[in-house]
mmCIF file of C-alpha atoms in Angstrom:
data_model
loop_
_atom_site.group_PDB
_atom_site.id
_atom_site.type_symbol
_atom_site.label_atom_id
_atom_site.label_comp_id
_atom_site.label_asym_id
_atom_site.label_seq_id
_atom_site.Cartn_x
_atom_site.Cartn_y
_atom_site.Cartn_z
ATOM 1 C CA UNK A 218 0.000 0.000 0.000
ATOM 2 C CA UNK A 219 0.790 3.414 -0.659
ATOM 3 C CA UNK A 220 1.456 6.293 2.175
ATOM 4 C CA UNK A 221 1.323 9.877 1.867
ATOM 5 C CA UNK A 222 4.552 11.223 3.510
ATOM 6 C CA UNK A 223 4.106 14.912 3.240
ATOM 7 C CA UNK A 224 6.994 15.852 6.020
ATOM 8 C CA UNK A 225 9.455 14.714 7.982
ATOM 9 C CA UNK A 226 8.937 13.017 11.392
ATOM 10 C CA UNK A 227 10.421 16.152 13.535
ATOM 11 C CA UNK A 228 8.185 18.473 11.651
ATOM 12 C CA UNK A 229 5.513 16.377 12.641
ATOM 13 C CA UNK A 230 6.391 16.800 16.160
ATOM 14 C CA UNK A 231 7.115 20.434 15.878
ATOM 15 C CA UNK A 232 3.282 20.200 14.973
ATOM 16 C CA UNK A 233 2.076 19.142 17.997
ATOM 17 C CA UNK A 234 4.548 20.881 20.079
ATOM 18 C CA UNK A 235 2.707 23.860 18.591
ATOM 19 C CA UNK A 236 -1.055 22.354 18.926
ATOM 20 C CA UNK A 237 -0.084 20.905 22.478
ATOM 21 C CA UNK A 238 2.617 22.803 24.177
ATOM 22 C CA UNK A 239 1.939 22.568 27.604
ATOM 23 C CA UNK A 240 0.988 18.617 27.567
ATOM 24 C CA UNK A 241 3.461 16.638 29.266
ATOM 25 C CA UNK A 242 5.171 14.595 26.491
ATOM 26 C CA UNK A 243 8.132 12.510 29.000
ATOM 27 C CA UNK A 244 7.921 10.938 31.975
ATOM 28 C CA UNK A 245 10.922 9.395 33.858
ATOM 29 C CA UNK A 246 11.577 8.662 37.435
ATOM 30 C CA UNK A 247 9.927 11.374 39.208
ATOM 31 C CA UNK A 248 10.750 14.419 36.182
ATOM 32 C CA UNK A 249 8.117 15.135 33.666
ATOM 33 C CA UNK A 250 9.106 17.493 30.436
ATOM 34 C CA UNK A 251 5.800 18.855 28.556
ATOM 35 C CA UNK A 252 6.016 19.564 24.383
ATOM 36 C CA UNK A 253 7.227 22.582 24.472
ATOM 37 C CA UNK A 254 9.992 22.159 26.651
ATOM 38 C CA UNK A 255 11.303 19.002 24.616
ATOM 39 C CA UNK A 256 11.195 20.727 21.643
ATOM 40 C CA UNK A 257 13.164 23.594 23.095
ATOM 41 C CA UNK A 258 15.642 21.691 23.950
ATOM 42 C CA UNK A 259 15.630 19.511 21.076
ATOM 43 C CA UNK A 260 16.015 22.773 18.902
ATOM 44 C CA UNK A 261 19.153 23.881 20.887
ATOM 45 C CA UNK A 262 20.913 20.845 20.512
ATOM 46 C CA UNK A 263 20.072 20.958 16.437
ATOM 47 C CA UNK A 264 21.480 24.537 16.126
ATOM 48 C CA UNK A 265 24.538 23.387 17.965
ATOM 49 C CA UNK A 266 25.219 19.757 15.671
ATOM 50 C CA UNK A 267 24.771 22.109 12.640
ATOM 51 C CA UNK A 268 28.035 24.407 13.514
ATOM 52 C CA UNK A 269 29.280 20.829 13.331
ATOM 53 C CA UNK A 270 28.454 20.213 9.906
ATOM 54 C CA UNK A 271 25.137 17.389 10.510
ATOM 55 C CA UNK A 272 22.801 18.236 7.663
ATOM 56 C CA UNK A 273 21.052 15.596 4.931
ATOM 57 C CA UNK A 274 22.640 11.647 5.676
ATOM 58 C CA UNK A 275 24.593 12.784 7.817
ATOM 59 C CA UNK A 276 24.413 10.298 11.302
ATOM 60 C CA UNK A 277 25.282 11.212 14.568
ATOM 61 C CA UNK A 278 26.278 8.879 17.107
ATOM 62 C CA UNK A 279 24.847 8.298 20.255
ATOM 63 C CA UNK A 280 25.896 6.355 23.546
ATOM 64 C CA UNK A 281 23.257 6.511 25.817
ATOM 65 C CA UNK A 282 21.342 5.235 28.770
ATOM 66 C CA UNK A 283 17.083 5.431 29.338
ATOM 67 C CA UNK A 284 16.987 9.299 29.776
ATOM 68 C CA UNK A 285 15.235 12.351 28.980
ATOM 69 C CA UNK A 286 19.015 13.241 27.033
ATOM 70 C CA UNK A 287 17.989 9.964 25.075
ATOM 71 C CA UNK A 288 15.031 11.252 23.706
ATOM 72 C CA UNK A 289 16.280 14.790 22.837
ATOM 73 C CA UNK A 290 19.609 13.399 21.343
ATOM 74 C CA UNK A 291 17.055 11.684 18.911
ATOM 75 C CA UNK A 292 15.242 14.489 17.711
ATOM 76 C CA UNK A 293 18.373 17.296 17.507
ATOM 77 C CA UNK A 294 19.842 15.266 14.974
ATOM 78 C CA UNK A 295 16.745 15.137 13.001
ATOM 79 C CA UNK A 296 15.950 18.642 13.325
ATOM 80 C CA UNK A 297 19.289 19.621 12.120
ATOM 81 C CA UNK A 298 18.580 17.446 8.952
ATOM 82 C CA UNK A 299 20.550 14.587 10.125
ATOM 83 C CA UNK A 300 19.961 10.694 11.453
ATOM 84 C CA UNK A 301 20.533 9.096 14.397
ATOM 85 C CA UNK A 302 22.711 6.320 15.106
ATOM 86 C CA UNK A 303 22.038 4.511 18.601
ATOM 87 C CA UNK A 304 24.710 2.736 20.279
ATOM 88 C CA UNK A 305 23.958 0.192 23.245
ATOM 89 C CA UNK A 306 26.599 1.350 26.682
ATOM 90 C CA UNK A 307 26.204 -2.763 26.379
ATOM 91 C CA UNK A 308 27.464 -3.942 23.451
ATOM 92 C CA UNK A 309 30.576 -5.445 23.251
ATOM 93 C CA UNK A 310 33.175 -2.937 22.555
ATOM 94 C CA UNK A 311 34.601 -4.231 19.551
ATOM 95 C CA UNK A 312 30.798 -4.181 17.453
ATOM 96 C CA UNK A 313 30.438 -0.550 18.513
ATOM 97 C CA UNK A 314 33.913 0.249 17.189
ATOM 98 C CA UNK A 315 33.040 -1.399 14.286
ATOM 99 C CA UNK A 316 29.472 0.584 14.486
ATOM 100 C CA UNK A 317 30.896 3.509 14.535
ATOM 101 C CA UNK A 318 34.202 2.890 11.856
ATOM 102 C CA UNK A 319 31.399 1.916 9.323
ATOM 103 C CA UNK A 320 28.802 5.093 9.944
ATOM 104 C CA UNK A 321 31.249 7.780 10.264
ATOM 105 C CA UNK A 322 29.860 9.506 12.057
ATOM 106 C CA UNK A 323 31.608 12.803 12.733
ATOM 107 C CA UNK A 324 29.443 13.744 16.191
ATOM 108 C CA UNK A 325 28.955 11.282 18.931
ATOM 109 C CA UNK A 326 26.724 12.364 21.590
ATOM 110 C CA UNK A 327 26.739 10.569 25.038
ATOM 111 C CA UNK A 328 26.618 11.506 29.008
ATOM 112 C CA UNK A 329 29.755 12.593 31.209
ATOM 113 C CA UNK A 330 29.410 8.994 33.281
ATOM 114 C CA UNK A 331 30.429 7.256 30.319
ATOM 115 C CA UNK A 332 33.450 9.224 29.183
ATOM 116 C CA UNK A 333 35.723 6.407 30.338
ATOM 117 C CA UNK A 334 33.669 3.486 28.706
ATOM 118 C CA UNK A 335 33.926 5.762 25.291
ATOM 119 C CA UNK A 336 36.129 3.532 22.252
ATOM 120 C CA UNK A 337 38.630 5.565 20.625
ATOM 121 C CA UNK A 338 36.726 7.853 17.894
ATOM 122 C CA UNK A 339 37.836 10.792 15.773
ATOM 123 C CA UNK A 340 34.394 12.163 16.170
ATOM 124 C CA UNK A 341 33.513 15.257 17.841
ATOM 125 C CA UNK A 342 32.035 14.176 21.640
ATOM 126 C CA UNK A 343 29.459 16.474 22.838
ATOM 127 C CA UNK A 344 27.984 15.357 26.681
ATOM 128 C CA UNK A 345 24.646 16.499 27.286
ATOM 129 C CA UNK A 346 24.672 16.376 30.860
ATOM 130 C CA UNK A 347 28.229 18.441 31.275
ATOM 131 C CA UNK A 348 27.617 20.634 27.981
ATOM 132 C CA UNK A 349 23.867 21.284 28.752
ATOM 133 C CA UNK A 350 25.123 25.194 29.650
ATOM 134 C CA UNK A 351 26.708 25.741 26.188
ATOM 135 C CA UNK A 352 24.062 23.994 24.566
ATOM 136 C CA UNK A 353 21.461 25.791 25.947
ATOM 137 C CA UNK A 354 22.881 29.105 24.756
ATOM 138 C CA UNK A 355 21.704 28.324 21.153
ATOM 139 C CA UNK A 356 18.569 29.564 19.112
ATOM 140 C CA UNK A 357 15.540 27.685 20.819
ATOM 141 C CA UNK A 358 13.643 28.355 17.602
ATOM 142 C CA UNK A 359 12.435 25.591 15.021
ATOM 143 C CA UNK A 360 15.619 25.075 12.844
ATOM 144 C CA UNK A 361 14.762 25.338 9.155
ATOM 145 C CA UNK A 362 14.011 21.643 7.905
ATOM 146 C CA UNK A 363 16.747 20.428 5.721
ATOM 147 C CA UNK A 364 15.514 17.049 5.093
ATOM 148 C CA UNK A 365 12.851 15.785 3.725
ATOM 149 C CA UNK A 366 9.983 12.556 3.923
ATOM 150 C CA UNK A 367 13.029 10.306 1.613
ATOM 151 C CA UNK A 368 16.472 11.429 4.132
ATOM 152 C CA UNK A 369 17.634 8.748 6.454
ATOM 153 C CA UNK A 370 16.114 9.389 9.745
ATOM 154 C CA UNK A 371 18.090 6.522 11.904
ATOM 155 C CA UNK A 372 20.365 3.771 11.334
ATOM 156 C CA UNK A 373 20.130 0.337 13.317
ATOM 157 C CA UNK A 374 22.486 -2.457 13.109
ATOM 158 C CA UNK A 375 21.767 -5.845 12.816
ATOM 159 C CA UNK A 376 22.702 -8.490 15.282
ATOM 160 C CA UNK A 377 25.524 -9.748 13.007
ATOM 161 C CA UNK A 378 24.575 -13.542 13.442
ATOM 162 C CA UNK A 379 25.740 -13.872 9.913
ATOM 163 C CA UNK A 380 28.658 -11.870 9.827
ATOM 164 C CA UNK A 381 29.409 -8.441 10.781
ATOM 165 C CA UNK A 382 26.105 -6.386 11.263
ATOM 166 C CA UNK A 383 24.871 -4.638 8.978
ATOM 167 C CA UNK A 384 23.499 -0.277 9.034
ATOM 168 C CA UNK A 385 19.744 -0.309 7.872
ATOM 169 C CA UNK A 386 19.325 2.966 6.748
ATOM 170 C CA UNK A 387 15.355 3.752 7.285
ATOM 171 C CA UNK A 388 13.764 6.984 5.781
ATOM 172 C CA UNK A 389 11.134 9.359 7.682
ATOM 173 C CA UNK A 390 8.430 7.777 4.706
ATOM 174 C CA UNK A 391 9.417 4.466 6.437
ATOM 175 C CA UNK A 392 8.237 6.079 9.884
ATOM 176 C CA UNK A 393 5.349 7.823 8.864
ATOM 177 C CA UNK A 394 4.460 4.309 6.802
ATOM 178 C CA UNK A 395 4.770 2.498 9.937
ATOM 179 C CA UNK A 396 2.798 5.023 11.865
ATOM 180 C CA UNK A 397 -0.379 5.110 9.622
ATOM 181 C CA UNK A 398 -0.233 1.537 9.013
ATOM 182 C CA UNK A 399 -0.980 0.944 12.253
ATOM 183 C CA UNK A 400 -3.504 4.195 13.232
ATOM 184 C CA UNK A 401 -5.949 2.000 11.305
ATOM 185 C CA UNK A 402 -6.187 -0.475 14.342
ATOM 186 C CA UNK A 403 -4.914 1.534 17.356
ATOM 187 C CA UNK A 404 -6.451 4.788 16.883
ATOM 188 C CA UNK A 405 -3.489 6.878 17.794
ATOM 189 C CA UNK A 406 -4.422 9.631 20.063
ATOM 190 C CA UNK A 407 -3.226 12.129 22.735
ATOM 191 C CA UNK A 408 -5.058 9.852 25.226
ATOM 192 C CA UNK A 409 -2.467 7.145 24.232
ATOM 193 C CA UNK A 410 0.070 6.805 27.326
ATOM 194 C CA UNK A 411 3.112 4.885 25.661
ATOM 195 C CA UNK A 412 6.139 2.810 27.745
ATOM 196 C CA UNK A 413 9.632 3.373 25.807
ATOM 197 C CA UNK A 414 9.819 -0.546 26.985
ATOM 198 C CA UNK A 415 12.834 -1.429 24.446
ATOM 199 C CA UNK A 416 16.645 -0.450 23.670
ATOM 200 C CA UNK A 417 16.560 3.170 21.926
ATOM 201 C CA UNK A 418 19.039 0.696 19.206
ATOM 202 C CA UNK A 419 16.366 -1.990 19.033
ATOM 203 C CA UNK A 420 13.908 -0.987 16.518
ATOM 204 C CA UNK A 421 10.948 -1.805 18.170
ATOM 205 C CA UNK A 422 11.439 1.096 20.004
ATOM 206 C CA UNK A 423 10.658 3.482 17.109
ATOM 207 C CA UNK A 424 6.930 2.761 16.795
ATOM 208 C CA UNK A 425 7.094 3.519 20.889
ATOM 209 C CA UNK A 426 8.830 6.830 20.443
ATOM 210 C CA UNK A 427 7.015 8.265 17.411
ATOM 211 C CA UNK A 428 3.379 6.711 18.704
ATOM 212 C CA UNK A 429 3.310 9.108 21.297
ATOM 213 C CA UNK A 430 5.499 11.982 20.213
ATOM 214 C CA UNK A 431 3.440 12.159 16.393
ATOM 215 C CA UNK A 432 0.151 12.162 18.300
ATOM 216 C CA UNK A 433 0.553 14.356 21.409
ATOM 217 C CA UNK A 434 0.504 11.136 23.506
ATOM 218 C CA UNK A 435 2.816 10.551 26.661
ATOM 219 C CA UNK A 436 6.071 8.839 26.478
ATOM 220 C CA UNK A 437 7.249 6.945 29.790
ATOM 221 C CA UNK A 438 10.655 6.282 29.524
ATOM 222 C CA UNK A 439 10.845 2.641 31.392
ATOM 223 C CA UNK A 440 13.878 2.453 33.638
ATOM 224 C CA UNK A 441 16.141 -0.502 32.910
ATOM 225 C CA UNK A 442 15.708 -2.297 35.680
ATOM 226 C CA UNK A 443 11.851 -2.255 35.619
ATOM 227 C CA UNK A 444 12.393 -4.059 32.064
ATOM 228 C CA UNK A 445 13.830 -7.180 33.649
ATOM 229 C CA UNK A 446 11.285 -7.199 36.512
ATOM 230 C CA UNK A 447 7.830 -8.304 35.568
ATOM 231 C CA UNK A 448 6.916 -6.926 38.815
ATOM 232 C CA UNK A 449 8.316 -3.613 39.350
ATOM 233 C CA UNK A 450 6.735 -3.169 35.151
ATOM 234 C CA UNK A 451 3.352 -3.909 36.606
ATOM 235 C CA UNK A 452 3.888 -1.292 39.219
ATOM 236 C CA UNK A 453 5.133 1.330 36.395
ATOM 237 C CA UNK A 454 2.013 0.223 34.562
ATOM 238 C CA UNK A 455 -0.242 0.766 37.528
#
């Protein structure tokens, strides 16, 4: 089937940071961060990675934990025009250096409690914990779109079972395809309170991002721990 794919995925968003800006959008822990204040953010962080030359196919890297930095480090790269690249703090260290040898990417962004974990890269390193202060001193304004429904939004590796893994690039049109595919029997909604259950470089996780963020929904970012306890998940849940 065909799927009209009129904008990019962060454009959506911008959309209903405009139509919703005061709805809460992330929950972790005990913080909260509404639409407008992700965007913000968001839109700092892509005026910054453009001085840094991301634009069209360009990936940025990212080592990161379950965070609120997690989910903005996702959408500054696609505001600037860019993709993301997500990088498990788990994987063994010789498939992210290969990860990152065969995207190239030229900005890796990651928190200051994993500087020493970090594999040698020639990339630039920006921490948005530590470099929040500097970051925040950019334009908070919607960057001008630079890519379109057919640029690479993300890359995901495979698990490499047969080889070395492999970068799937996958297009905003793929998102938006997967997204309206689906409406037909969810019935996305703002009402729709989503769990960010799986790995940020797993890409299940996409349809858990974008289901809430595309549809002024809630995102609750599920800690890691609560993952691997069937328990403590039913208490998130409840």
């Amino acid at each position: 089937a065909s799927f009209p794919a009129e904008a990019p995925i962060h454009v959506l968003f911008e959309a209903q940071a405009v139509r919703v800006p005061n709805r809460r959008a992330l929950f972790f822990g005990g913080q909260r961060l509404t639409y407008s204040e992700l965007n913000i953010r968001a839109n700092q962080l892509a005026h910054m990675l453009r001085k840094h030359g991301v634009g069209p196919e360009v990936g940025v890297g990212m080592w990161m934990d379950r965070s609120f930095e997690m989910v903005i480090g996702i959408l500054g790269p696609l505001k600037a025009g860019g993709a993301y690249v997500p990088l498990d703090p788990s994987y063994p260290k010789d498939r992210v250096g290969f990860m990152l040898s065969d995207s190239k990417v030229p900005v890796l962004l990651t928190l200051e409690r994993f500087r020493d974990e970090l594999p040698q890269i020639d990339a630039q390193v920006i921490f948005l914990d530590t470099d929040w202060e500097r970051i925040s001193e950019e334009d908070s304004g919607n960057p001008r779109a630079l890519s379109g429904p057919q640029n690479a939004a993300y890359t995901i590796y495979t698990s490499g079972s047969t080889g070395k893994p492999k970068g799937v690039l996958v297009t905003h049109e793929n998102v938006s395809r997967l997204m309206e595919a689906t409406d037909q029997w969810f019935s996305f909604s703002e009402r729709d309170v989503w769990t960010l259950f799986h790995s940020y470089a797993f890409d299940f996780s996409v349809w858990e991002i974008w289901g809430a963020l595309l549809y002024g929904g809630r995102l609750v970012i599920v800690p890691f721990e609560a993952s691997r306890s069937p328990e403590a998940f039913f208490d998130l849940l409840c």
